[in-house]
PDB file of C-alpha atoms in Angstrom:
ATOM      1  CA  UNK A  40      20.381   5.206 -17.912  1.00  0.00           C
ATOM      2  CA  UNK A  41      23.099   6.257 -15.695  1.00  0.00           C
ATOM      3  CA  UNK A  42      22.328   5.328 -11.592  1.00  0.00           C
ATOM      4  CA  UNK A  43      22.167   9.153 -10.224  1.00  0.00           C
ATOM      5  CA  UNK A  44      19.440   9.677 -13.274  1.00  0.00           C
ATOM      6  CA  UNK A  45      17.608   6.867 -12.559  1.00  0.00           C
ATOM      7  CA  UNK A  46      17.699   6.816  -8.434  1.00  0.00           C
ATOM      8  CA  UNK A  47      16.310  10.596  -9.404  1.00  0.00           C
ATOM      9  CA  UNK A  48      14.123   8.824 -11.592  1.00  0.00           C
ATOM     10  CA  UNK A  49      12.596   6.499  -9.552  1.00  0.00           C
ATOM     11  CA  UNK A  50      12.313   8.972  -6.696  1.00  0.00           C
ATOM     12  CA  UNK A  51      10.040  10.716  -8.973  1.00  0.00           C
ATOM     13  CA  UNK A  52       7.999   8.306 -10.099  1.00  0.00           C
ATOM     14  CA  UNK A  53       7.274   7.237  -6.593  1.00  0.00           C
ATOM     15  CA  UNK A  54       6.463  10.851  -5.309  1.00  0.00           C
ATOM     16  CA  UNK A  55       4.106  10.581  -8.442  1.00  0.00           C
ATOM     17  CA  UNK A  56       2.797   7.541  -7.650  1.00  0.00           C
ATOM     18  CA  UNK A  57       2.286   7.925  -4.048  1.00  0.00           C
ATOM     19  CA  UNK A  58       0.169  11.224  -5.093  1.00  0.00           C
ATOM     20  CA  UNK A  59      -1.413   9.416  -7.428  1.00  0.00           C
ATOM     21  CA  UNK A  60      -3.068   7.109  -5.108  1.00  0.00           C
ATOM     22  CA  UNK A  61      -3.979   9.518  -2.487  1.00  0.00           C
ATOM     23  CA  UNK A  62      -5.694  11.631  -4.832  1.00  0.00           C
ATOM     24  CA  UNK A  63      -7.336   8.628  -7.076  1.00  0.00           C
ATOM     25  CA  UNK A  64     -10.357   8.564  -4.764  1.00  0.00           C
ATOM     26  CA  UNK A  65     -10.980  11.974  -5.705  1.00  0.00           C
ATOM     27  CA  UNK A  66     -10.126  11.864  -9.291  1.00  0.00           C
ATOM     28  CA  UNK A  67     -12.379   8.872  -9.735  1.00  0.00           C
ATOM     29  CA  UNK A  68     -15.561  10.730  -7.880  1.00  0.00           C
ATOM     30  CA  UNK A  69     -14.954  14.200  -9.279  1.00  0.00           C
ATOM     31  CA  UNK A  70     -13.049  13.088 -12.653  1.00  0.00           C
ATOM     32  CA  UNK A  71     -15.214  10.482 -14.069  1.00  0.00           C
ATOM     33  CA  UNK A  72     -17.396  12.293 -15.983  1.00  0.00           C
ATOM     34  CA  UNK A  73     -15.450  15.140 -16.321  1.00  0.00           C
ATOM     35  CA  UNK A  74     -11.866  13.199 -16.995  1.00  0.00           C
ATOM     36  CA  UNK A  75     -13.393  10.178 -18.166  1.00  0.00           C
ATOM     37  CA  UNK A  76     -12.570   6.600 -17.004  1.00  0.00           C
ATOM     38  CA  UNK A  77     -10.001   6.065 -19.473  1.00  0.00           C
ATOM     39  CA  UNK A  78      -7.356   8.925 -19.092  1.00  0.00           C
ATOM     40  CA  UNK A  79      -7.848   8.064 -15.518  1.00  0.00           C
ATOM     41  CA  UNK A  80      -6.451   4.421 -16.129  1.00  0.00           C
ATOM     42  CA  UNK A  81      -4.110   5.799 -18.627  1.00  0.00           C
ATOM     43  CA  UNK A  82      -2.509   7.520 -16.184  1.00  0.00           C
ATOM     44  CA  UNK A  83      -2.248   4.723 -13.927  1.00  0.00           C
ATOM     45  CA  UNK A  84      -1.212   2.638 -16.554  1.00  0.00           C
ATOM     46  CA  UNK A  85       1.978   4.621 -17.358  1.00  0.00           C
ATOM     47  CA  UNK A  86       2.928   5.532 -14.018  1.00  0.00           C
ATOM     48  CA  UNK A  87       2.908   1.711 -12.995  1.00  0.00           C
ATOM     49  CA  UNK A  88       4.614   0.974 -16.299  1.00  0.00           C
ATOM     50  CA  UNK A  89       7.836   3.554 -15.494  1.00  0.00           C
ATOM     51  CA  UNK A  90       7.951   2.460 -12.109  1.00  0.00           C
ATOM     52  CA  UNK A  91       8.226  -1.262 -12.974  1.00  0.00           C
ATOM     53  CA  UNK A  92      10.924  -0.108 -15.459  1.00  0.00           C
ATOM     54  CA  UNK A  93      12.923   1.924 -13.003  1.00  0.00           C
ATOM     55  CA  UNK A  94      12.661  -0.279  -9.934  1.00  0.00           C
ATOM     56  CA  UNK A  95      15.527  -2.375  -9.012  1.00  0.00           C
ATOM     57  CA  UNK A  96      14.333  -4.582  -6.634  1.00  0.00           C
ATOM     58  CA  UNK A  97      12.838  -7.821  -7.835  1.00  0.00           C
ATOM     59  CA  UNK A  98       9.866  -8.148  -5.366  1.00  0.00           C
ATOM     60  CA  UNK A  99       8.909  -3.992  -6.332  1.00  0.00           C
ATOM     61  CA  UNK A 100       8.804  -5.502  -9.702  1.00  0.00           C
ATOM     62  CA  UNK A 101       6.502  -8.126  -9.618  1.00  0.00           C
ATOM     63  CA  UNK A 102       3.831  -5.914  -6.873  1.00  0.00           C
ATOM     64  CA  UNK A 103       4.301  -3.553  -9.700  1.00  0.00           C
ATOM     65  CA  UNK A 104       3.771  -5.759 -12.894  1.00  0.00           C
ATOM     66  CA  UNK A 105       0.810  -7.429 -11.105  1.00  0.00           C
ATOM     67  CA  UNK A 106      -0.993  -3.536 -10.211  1.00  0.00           C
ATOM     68  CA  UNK A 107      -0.485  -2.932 -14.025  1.00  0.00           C
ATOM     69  CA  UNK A 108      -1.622  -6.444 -14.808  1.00  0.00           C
ATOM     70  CA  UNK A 109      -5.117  -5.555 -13.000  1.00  0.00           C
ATOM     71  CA  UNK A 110      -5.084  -1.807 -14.815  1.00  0.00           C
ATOM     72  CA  UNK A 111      -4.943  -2.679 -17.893  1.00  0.00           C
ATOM     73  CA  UNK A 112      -7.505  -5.964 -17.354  1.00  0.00           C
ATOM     74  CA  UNK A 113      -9.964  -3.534 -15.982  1.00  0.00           C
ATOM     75  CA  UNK A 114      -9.329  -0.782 -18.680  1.00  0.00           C
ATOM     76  CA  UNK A 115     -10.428  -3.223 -21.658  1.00  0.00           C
ATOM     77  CA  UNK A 116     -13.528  -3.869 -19.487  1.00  0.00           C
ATOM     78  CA  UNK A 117     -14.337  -0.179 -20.225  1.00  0.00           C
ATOM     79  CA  UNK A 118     -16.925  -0.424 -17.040  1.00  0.00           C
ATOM     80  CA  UNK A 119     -16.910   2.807 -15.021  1.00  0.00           C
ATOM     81  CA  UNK A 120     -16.954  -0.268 -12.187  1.00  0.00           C
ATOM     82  CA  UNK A 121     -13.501  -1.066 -12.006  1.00  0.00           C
ATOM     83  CA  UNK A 122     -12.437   2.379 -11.304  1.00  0.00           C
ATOM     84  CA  UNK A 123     -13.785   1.276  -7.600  1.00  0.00           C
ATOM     85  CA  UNK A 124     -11.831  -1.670  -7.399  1.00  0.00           C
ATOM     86  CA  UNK A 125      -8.294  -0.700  -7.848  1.00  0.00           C
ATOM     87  CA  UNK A 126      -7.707  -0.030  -4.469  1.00  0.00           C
ATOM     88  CA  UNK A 127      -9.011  -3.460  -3.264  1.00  0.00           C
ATOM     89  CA  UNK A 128      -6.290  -4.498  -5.731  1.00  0.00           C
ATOM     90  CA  UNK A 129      -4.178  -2.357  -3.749  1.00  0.00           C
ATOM     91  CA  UNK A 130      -4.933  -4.043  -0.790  1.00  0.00           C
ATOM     92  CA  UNK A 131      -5.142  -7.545  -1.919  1.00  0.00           C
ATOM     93  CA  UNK A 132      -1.120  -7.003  -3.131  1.00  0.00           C
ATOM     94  CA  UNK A 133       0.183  -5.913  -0.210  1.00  0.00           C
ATOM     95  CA  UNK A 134      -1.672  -8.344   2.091  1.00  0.00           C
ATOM     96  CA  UNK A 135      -0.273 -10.750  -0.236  1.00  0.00           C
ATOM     97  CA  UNK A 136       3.302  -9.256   0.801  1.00  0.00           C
ATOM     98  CA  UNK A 137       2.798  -8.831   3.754  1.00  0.00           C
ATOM     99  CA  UNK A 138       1.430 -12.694   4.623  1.00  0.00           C
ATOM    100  CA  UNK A 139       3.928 -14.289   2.174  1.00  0.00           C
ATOM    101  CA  UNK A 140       6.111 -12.582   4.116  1.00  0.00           C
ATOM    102  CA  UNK A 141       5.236 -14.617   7.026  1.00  0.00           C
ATOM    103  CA  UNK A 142       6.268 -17.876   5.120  1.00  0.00           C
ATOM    104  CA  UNK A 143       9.768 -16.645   4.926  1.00  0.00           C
ATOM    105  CA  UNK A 144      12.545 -16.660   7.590  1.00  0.00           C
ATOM    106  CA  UNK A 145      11.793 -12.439   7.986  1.00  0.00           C
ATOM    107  CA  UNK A 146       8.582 -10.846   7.698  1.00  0.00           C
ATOM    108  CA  UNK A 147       8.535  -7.346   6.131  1.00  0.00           C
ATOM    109  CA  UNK A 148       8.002  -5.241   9.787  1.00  0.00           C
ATOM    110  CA  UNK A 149      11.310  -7.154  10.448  1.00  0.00           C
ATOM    111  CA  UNK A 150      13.239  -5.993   7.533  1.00  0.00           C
ATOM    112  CA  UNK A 151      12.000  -2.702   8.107  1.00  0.00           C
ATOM    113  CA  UNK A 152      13.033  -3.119  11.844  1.00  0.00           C
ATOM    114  CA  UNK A 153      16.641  -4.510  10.829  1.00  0.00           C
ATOM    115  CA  UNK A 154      17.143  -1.904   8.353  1.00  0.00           C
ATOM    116  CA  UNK A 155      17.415   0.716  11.547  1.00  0.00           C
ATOM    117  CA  UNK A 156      18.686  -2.087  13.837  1.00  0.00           C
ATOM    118  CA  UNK A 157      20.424  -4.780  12.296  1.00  0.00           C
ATOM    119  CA  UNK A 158      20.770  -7.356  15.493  1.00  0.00           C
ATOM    120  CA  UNK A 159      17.413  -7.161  16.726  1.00  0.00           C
ATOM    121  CA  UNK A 160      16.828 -10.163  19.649  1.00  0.00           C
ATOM    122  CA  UNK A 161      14.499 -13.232  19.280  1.00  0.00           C
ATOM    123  CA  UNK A 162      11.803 -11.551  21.011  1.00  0.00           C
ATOM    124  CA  UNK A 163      11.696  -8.307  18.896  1.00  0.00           C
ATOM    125  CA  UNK A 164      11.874 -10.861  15.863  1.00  0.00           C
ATOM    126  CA  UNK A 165       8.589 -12.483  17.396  1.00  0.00           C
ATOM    127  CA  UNK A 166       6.927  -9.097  18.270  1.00  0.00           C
ATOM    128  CA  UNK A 167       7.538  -8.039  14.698  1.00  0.00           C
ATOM    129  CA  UNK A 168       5.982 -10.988  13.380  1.00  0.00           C
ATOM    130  CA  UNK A 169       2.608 -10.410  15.471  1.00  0.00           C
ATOM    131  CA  UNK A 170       2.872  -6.669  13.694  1.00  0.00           C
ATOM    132  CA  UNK A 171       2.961  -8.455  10.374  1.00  0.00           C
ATOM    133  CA  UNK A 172       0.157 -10.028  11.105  1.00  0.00           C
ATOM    134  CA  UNK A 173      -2.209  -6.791  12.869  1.00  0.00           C
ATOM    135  CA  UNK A 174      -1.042  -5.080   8.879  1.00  0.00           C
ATOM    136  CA  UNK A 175      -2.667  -8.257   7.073  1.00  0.00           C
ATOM    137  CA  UNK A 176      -5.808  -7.868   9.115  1.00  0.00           C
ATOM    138  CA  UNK A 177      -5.821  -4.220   8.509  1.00  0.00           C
ATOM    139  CA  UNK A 178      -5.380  -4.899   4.839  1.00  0.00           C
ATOM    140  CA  UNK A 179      -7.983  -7.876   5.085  1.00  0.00           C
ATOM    141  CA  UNK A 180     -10.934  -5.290   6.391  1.00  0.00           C
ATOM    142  CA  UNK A 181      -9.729  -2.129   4.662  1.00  0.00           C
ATOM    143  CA  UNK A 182      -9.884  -3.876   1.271  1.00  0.00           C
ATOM    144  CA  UNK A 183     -13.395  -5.434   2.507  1.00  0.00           C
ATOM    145  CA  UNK A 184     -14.805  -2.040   3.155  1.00  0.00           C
ATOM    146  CA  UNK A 185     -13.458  -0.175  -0.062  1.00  0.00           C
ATOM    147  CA  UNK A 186     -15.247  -3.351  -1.698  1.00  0.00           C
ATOM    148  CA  UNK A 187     -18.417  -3.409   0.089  1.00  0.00           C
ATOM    149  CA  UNK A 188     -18.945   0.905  -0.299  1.00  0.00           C
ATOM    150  CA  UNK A 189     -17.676   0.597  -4.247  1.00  0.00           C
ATOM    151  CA  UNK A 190     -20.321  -3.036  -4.652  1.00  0.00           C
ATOM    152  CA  UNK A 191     -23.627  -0.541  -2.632  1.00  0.00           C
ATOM    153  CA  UNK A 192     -22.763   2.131  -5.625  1.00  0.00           C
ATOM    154  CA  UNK A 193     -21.977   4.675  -2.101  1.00  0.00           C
ATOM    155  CA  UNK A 194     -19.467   6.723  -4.603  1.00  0.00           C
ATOM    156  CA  UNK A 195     -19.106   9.781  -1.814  1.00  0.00           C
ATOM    157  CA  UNK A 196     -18.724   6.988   0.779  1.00  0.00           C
ATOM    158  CA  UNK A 197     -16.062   5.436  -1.000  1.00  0.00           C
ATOM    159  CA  UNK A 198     -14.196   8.778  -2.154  1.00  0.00           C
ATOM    160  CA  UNK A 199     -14.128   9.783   1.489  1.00  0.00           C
ATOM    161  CA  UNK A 200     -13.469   6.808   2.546  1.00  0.00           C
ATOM    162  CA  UNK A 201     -10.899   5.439   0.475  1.00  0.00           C
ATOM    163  CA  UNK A 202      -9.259   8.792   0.136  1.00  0.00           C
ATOM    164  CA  UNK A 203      -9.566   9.806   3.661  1.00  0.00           C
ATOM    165  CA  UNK A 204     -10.596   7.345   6.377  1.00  0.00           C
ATOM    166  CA  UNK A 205      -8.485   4.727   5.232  1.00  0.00           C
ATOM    167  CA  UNK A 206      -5.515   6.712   5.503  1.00  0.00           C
ATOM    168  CA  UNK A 207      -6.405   8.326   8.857  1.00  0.00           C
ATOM    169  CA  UNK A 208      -6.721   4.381   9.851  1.00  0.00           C
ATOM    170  CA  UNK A 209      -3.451   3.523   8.986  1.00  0.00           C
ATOM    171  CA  UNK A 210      -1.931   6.704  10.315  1.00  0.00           C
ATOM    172  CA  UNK A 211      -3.652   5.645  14.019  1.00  0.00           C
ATOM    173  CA  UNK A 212      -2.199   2.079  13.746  1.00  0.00           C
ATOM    174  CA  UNK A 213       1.309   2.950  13.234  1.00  0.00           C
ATOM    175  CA  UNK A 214       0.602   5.781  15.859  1.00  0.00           C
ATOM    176  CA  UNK A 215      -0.694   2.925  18.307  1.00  0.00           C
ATOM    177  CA  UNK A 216       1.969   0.459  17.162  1.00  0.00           C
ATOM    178  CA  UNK A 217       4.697   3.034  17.688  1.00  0.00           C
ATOM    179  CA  UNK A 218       3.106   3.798  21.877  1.00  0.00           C
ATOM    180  CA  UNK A 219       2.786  -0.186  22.337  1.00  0.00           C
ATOM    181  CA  UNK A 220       6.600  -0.802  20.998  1.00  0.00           C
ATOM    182  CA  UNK A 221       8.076   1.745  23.141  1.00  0.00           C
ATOM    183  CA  UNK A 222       6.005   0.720  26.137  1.00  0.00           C
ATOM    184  CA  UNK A 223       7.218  -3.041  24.722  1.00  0.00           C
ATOM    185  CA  UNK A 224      10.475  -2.285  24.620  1.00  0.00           C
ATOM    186  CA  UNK A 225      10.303  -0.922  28.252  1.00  0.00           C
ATOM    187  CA  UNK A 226       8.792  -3.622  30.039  1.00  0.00           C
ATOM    188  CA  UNK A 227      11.317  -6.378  28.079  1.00  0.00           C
ATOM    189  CA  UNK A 228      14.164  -3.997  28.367  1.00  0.00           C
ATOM    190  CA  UNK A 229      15.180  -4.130  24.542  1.00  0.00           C
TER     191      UNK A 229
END
């Protein structure tokens, strides 16, 4: 596959994927019955699958291969169950990211950081490793609250939840982040 095709490619499959798991919540509480559980994790399954083929980077790769991993484990359990528990999986892989992240010389805020500013001081290098750390507890409680409503059998709770709340959560910590790191930057004159 030539590069152009498969950048295009992969830009796709990541629009695809990124509706896919905004709209899963909804699929799973208004498409179960209707959809059934298996086209639901077919469709999972195969967008996972392309985007582990298309990906380039190593580390997309393995998040990706382990998300399919758990798919396709929980679609020959054939128990409407694990339709709630994908996005604890979801959770679980990128708090695993993020914290392994944390044994390494850069945490992923601070690759994100450098990618806009490449010579970032020490201090901005600490401050982005305390924002690492804020993500993993988000990811830590989210993923213990998508468990706990899909474990109680709260199925509306979860949908709205899961496809709602959780993303109006993260969209108020990187709001708050973003105030704090300005006011940050500021007061240590960075």
């Amino acid at each position: 596959m030539s590069f152009p095709l498969r950048r295009s490619g992969l830009r796709l499959v990541n629009l695809l994927v990124i509706l896919s798991l905004a709209a899963y919540p909804f699929l799973v509480y208004y498409g179960r019955e209707t959809i059934g559980s298996l086209w639901i994790t077919a469709g999972l399954l195969l967008l996972w699958g392309i985007k582990s083929v298309l990906s380039r980077q190593r580390w997309q790769q393995i998040v990706t291969l382990a998300l399919l991993a758990c798919v396709a484990v929980f679609a020959m359990t054939d128990r409407p169950g694990f339709l709630y528990f994908y996005p604890v999986v979801i959770n679980l892989v990128l708090l695993a990211v993020f914290a392994g992240s944390l044994l390494t010389s850069m945490s992923v805020v601070e690759r994100i950081a450098r990618s806009r500013e490449p010579d970032l001081p020490e201090s901005a290098r600490r401050y982005t490793r305390n924002v690492t750390k804020v993500w993993c507890l988000f990811f830590i409680v989210n993923g213990s609250v998508i468990y706990m409503l899909g474990q109680a059998g709260y199925t509306q709770a979860w949908s709205v939840y899961t496809g709602f709340v959780s993303y109006l959560l993260m969209g108020l910590l990187f709001a708050c982040e973003w105030i704090y790191r300005r006011r940050y930057k500021r007061k240590n004159a960075l």
